[in-house]
PDB file of C-alpha atoms in Angstrom:
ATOM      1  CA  UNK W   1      10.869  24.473   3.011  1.00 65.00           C
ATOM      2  CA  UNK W   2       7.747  22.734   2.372  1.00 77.00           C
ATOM      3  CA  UNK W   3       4.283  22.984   4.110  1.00 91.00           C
ATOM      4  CA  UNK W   4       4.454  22.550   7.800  1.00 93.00           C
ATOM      5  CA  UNK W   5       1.441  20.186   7.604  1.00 96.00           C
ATOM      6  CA  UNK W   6       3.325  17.800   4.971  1.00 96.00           C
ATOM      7  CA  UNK W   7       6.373  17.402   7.574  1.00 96.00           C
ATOM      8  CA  UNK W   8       7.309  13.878   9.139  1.00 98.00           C
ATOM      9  CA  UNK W   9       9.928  15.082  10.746  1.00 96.00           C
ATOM     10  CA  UNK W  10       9.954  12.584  14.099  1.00 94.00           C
ATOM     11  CA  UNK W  11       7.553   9.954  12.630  1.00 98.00           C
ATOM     12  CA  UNK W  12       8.336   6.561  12.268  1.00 98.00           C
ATOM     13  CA  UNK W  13       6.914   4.271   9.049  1.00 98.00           C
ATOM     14  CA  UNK W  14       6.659   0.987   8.442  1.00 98.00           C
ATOM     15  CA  UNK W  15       5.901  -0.497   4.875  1.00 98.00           C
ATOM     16  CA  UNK W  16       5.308  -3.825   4.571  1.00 98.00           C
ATOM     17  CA  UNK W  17       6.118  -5.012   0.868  1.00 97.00           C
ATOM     18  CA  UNK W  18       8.375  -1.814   0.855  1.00 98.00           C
ATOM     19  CA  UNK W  19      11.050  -3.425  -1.151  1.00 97.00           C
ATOM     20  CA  UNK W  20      10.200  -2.772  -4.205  1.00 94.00           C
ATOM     21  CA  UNK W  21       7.818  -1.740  -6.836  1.00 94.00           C
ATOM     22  CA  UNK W  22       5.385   1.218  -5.442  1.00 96.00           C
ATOM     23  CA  UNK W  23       6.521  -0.242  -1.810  1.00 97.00           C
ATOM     24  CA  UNK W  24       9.584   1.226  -2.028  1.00 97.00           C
ATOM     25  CA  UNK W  25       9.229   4.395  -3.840  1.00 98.00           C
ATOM     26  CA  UNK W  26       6.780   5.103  -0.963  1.00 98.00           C
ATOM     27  CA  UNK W  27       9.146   4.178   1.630  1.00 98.00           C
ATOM     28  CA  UNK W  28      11.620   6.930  -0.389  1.00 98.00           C
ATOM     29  CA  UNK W  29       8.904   9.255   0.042  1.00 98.00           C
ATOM     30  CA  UNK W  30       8.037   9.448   3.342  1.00 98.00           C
ATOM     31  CA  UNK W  31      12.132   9.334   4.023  1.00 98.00           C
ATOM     32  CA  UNK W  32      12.354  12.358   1.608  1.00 98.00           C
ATOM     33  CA  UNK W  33       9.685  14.017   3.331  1.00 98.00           C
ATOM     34  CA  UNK W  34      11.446  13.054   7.457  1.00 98.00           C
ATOM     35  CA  UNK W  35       9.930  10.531   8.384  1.00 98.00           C
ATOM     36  CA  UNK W  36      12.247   7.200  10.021  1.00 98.00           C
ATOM     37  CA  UNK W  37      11.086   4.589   8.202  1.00 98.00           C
ATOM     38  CA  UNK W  38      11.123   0.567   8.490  1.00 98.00           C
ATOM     39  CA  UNK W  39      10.830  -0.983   5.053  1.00 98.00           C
ATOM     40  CA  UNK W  40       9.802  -4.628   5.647  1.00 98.00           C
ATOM     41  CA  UNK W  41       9.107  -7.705   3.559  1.00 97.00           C
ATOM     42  CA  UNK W  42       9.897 -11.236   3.066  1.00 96.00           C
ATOM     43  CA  UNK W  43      13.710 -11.489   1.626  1.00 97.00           C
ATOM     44  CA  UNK W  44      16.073 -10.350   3.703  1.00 98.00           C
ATOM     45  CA  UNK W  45      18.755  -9.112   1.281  1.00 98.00           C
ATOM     46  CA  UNK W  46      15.873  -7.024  -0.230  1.00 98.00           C
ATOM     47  CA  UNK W  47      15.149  -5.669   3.246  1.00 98.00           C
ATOM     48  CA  UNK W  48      18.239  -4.524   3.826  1.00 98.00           C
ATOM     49  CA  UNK W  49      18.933  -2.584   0.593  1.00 98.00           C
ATOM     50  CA  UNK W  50      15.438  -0.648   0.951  1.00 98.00           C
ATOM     51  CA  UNK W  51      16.756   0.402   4.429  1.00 98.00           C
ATOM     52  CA  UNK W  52      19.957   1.137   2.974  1.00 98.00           C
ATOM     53  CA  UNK W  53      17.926   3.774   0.730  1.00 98.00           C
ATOM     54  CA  UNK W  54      15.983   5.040   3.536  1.00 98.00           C
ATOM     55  CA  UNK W  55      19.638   5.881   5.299  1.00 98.00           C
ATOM     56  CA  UNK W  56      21.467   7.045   2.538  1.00 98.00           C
ATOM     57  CA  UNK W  57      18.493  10.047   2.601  1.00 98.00           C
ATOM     58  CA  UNK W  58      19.718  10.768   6.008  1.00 98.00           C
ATOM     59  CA  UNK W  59      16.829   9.239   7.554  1.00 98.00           C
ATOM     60  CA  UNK W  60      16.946   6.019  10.526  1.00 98.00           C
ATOM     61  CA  UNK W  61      15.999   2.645   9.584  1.00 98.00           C
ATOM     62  CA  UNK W  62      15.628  -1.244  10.745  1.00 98.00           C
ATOM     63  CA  UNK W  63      16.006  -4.060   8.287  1.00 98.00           C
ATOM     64  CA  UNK W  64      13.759  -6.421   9.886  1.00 98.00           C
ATOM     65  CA  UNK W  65      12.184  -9.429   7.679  1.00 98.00           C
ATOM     66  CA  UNK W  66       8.709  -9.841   8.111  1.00 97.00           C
ATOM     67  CA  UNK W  67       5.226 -12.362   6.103  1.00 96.00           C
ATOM     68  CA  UNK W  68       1.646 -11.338   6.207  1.00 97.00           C
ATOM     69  CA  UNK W  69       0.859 -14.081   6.493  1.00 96.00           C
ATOM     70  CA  UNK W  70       2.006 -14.558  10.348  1.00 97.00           C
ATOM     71  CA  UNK W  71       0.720 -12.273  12.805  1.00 97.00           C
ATOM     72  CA  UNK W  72       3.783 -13.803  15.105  1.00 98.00           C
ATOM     73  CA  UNK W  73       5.753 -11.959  12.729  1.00 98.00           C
ATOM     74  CA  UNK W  74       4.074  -9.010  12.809  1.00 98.00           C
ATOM     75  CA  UNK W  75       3.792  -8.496  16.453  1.00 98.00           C
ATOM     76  CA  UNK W  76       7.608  -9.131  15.956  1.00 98.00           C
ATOM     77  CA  UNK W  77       8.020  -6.455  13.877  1.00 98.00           C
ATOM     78  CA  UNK W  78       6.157  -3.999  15.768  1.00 98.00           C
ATOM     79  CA  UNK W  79       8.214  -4.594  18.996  1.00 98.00           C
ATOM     80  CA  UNK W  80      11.335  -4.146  17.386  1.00 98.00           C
ATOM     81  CA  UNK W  81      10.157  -1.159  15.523  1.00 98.00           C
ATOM     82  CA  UNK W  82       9.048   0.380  18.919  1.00 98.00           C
ATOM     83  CA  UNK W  83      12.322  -0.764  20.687  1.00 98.00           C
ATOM     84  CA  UNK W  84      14.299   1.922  18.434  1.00 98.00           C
ATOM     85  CA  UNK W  85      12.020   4.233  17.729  1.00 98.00           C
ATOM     86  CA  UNK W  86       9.241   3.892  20.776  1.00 98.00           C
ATOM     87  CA  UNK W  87       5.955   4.279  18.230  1.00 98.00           C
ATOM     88  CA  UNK W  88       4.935   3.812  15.281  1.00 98.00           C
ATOM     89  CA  UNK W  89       2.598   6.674  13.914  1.00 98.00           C
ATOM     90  CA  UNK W  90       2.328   5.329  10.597  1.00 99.00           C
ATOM     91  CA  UNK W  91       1.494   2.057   8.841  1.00 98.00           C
ATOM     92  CA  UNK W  92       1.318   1.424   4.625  1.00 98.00           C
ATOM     93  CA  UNK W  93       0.132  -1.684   3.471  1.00 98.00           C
ATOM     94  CA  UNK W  94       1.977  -2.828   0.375  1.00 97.00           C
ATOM     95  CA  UNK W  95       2.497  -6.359   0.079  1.00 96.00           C
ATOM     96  CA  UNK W  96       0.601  -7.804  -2.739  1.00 95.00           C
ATOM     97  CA  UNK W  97       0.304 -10.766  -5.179  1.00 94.00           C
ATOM     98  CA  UNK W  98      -1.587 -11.458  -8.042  1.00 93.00           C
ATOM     99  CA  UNK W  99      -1.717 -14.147 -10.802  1.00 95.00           C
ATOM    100  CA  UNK W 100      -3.752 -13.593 -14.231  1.00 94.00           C
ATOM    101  CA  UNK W 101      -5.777 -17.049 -15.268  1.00 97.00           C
ATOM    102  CA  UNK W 102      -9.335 -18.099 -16.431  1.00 98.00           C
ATOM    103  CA  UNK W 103     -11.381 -18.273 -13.003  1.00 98.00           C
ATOM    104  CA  UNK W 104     -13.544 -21.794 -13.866  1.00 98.00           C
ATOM    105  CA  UNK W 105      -9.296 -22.853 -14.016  1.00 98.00           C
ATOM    106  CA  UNK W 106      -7.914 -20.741 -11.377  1.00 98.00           C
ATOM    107  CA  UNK W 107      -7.223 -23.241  -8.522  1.00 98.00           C
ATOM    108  CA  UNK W 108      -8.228 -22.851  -4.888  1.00 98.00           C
ATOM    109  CA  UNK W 109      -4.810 -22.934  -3.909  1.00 98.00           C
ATOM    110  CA  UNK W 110      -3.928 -19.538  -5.644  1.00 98.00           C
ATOM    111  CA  UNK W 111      -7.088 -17.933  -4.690  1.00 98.00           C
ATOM    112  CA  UNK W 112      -6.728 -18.568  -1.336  1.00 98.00           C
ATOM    113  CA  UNK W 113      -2.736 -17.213  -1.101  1.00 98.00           C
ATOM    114  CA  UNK W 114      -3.663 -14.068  -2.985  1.00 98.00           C
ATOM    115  CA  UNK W 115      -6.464 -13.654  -0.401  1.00 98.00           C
ATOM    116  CA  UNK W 116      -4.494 -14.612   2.217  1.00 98.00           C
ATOM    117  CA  UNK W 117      -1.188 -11.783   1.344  1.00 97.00           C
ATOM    118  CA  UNK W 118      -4.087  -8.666  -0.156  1.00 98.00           C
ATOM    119  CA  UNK W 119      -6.492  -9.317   2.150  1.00 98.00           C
ATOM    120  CA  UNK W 120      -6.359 -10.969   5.248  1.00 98.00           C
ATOM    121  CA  UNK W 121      -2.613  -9.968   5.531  1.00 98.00           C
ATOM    122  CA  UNK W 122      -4.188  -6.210   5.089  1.00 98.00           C
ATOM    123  CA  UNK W 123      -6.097  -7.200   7.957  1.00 98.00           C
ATOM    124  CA  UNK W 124      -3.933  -8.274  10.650  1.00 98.00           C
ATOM    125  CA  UNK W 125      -1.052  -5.445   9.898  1.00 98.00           C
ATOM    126  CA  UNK W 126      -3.973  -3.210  10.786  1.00 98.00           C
ATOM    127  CA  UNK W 127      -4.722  -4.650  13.567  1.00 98.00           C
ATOM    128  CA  UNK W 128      -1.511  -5.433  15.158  1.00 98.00           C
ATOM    129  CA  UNK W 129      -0.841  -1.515  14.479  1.00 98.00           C
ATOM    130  CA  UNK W 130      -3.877  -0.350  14.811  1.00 98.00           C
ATOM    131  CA  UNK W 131      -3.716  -1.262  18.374  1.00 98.00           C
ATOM    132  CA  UNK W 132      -1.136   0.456  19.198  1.00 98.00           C
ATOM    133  CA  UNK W 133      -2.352   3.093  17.714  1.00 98.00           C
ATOM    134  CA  UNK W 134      -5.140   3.088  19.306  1.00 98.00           C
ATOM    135  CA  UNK W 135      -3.436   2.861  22.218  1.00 98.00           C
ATOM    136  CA  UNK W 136      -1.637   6.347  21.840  1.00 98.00           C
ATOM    137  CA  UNK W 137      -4.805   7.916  20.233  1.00 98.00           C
ATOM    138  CA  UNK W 138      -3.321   8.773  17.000  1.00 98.00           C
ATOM    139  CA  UNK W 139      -2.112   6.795  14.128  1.00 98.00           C
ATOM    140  CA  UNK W 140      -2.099   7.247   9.930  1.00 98.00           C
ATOM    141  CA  UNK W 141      -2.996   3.646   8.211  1.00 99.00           C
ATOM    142  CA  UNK W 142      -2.445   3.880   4.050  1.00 99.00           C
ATOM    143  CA  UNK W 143      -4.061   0.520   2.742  1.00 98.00           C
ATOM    144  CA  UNK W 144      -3.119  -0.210  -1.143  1.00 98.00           C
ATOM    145  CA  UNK W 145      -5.852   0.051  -2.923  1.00 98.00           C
ATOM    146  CA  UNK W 146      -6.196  -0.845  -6.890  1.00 98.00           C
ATOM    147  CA  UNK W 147      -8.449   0.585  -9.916  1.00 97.00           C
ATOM    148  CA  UNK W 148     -10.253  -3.047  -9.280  1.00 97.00           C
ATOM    149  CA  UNK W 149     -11.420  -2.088  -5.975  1.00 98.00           C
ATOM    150  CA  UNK W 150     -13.804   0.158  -8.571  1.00 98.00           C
ATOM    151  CA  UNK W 151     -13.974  -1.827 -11.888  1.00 98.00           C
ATOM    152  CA  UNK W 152     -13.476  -5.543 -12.990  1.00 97.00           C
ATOM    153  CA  UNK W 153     -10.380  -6.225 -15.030  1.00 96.00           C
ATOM    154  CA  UNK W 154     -10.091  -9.050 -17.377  1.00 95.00           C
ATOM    155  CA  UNK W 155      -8.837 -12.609 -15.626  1.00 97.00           C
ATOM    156  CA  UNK W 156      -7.951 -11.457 -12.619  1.00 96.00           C
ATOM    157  CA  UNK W 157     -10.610 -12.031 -10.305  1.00 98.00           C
ATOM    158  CA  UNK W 158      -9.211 -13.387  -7.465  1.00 98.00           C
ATOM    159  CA  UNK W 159      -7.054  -9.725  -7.276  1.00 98.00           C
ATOM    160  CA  UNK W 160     -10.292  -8.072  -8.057  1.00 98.00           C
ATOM    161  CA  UNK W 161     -11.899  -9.458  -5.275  1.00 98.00           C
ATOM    162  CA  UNK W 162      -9.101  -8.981  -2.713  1.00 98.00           C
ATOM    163  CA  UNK W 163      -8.539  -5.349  -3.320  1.00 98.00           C
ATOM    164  CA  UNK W 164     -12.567  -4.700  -3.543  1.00 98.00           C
ATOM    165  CA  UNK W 165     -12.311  -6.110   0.071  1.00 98.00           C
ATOM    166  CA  UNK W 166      -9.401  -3.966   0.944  1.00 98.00           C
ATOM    167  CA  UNK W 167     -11.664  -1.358   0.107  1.00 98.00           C
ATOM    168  CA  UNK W 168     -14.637  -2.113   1.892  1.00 98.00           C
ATOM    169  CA  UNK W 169     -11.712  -2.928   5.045  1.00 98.00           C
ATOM    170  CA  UNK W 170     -10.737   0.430   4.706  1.00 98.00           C
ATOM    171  CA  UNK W 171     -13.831   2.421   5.198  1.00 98.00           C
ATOM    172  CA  UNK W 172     -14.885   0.036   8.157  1.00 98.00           C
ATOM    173  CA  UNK W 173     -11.665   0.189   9.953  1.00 99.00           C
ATOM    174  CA  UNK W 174     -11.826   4.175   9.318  1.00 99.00           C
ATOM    175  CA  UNK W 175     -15.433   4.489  10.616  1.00 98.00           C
ATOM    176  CA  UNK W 176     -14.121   2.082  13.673  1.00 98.00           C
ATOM    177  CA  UNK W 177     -11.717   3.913  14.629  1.00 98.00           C
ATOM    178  CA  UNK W 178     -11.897   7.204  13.718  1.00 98.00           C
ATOM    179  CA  UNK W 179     -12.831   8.293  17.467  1.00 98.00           C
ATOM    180  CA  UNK W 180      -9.444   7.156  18.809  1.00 98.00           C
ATOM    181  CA  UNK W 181      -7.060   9.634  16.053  1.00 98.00           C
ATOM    182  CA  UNK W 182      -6.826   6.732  13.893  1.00 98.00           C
ATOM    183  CA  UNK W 183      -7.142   7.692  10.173  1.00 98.00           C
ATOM    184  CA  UNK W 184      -7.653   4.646   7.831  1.00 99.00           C
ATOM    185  CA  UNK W 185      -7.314   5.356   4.338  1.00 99.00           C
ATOM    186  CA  UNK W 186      -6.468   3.625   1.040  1.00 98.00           C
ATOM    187  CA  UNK W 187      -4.009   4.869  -1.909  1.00 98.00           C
ATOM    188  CA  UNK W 188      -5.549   3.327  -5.643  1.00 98.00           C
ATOM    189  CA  UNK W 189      -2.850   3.716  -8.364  1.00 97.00           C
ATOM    190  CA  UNK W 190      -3.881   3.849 -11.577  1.00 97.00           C
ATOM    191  CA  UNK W 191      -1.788   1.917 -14.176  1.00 94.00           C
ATOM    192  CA  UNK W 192       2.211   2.254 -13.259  1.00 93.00           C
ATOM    193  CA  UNK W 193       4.551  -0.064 -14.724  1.00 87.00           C
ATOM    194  CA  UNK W 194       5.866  -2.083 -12.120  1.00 83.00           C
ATOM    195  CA  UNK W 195       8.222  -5.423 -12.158  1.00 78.00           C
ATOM    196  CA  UNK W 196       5.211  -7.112 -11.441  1.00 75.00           C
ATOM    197  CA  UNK W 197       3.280  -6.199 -13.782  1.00 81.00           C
ATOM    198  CA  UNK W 198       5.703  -5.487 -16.946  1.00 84.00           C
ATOM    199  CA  UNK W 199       4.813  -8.860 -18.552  1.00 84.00           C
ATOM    200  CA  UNK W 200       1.111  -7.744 -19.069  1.00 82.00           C
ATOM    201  CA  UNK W 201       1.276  -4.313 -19.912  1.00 88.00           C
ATOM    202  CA  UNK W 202       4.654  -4.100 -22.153  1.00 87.00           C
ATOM    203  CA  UNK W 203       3.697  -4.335 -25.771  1.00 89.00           C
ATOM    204  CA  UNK W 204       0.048  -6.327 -25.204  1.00 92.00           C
ATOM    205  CA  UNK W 205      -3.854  -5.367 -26.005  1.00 94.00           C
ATOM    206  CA  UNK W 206      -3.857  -5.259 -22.467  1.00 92.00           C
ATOM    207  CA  UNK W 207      -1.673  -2.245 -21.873  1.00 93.00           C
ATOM    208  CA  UNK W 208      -3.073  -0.676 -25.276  1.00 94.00           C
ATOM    209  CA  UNK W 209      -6.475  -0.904 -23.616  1.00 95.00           C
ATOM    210  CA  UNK W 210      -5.272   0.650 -20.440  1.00 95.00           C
ATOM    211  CA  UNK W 211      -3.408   3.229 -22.704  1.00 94.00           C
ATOM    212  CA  UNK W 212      -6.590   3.993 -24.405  1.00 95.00           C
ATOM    213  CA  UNK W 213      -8.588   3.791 -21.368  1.00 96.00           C
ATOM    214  CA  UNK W 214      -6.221   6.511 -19.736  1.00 97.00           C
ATOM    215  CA  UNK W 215      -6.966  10.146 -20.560  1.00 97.00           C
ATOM    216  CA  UNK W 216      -3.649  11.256 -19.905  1.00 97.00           C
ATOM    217  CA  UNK W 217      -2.445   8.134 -22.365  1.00 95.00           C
ATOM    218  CA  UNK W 218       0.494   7.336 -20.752  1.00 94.00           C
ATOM    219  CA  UNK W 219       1.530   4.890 -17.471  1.00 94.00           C
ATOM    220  CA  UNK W 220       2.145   6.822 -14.001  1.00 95.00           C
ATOM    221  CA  UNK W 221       5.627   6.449 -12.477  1.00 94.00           C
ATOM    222  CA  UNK W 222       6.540   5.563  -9.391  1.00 96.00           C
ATOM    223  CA  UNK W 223       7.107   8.779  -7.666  1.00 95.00           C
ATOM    224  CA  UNK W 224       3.965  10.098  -8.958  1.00 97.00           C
ATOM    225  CA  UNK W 225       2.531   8.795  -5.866  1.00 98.00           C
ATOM    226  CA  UNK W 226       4.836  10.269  -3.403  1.00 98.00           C
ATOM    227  CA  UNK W 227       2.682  13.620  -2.417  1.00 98.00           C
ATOM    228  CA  UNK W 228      -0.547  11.386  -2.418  1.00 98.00           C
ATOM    229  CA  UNK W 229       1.201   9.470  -0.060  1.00 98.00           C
ATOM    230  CA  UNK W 230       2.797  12.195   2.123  1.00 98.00           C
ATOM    231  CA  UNK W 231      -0.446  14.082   2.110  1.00 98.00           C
ATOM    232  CA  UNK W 232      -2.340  10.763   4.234  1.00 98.00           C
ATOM    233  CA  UNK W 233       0.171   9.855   5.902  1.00 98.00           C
ATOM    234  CA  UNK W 234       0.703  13.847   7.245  1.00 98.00           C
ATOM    235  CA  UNK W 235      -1.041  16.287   9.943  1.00 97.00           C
ATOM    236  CA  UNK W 236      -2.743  17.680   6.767  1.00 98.00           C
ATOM    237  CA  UNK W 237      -4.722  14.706   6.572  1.00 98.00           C
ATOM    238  CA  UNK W 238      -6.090  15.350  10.103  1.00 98.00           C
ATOM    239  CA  UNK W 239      -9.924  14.861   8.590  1.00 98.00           C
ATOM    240  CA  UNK W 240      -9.536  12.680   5.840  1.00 98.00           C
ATOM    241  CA  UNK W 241     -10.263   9.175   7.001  1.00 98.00           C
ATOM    242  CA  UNK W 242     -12.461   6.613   5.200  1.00 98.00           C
ATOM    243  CA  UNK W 243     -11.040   7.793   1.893  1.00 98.00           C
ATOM    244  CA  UNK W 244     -10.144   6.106  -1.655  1.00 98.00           C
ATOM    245  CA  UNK W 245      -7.060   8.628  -3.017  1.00 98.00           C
ATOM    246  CA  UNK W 246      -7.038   7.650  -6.610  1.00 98.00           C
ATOM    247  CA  UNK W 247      -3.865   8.360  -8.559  1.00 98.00           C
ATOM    248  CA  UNK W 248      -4.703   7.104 -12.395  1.00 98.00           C
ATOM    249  CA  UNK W 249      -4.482   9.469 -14.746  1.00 98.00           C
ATOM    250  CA  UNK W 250      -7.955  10.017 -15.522  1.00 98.00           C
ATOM    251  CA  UNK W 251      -8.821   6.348 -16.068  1.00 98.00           C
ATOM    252  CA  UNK W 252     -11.657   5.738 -13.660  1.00 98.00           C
ATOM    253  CA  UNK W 253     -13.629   9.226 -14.697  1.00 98.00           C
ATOM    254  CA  UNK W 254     -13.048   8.123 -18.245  1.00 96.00           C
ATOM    255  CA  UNK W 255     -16.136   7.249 -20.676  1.00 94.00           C
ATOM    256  CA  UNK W 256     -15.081   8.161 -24.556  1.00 93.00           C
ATOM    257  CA  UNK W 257     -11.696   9.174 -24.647  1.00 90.00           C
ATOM    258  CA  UNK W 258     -11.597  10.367 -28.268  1.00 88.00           C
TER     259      UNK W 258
END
């Protein structure tokens, strides 16, 4: 049996952008540790199988589609999620984009959309949840934060700049609502090897560097973020609002490394 705090036996999740990548090992993780959870994102075939994953560890699930972008779709989401389940104690924020270019070339266009899904889509899952929430006086909101909420990386700026915001969103929501039971915090993975990031890390200076830059010298894996994630999104988090959980290895305490 694990500790009694840790259970989430009778919560419900959502994940949005819990298809894949770190989205769906959390949604495993919160499954594995009882929690009903509703893994959500764009593509409904993907959808489906994360749901599939989230029964098949004996846990209940939706397959609902839902975009960020939308807050129609969202509200959508979080009636049908409260139809079958009747709350919603927890919310993670996973959907993401990025795109590495030159910014005096990146165009407006991309900017904007990777604001738009990090950011501002951040924003309105919180507060279409946070409401209700609020609402019930109690709620656990995990925000996906990134090592450049902390530090610049290289051609990226328009990510940069989103999840710094998502960080600065996450401390104001937390102080906001922190009187109502609502914890607000943010989970910052250090350097995992994701689909969406395989083309920049696998065999380039850039994953050297991050190699070199990691005192463990290795990339996390996926489930190294499950306790992290359990942990906020549990009764043992009951004080812990407001707060940056950084999962990386040793990268941002890092100076000289050798």
């Amino acid at each position: 049996m694990g500790h009694p705090l840790l259970e989430l036996k009778d919560k419900t999740a959502v994940v949005i952008g819990g298809t894949s990548g770190i989205g769906l090992a959390l949604t495993r993780a919160l499954a594995q540790a009882g929690a009903n959870v509703v893994p959500t994102g764009r593509r409904a075939e993907q959808v489906r199988a994360a749901a599939s994953a989230v029964e098949a560890l004996g846990r209940r699930s939706l397959a609902p589609t839902c975009d960020v972008t939308d807050n129609s779709s969202l509200e959508h989401l979080l009636q049908l999620v409260c139809a079958a389940f009747g709350s919603v104690e927890i919310l993670v924020n996973c959907a993401g984009r990025t795109k590495r270019m030159p910014t005096l070339q990146f165009p407006d266009s991309d900017w904007d959309a990777i604001l738009e899904t990090n950011l501002n889509g951040t924003l309105r899952a919180c507060r279409v949840f946070g409401r209700h929430m609020i609402e019930r006086h109690y709620g656990r909101i995990i925000n996906m934060g990134s090592l450049s909420s902390f530090v610049g990386l290289y051609e990226v700026a328009a990510y940069c700049a989103s999840k710094g915001a998502v960080a600065a969103l996450t401390k104001s929501l937390a102080v906001e609502w922190a009187k109502f039971g609502v914890c607000v915090n943010a989970l910052v993975p250090g350097v995992l090897r994701t689909d969406m990031n395989a083309a920049l890390l696998d065999g380039t200076e850039r994953g050297r560097e991050f190699l070199l830059r990691t005192p463990m010298q290795r990339f996390g894996q996926l489930d190294e973020l499950a306790g992290a994630t359990v942990f906020l999104a549990s009764e043992a988090a009951s004080f812990v609002t407001g707060h940056l959980l950084v999962v990386d290895g040793g990268f941002l305490a890092s100076g000289v490394n050798q």
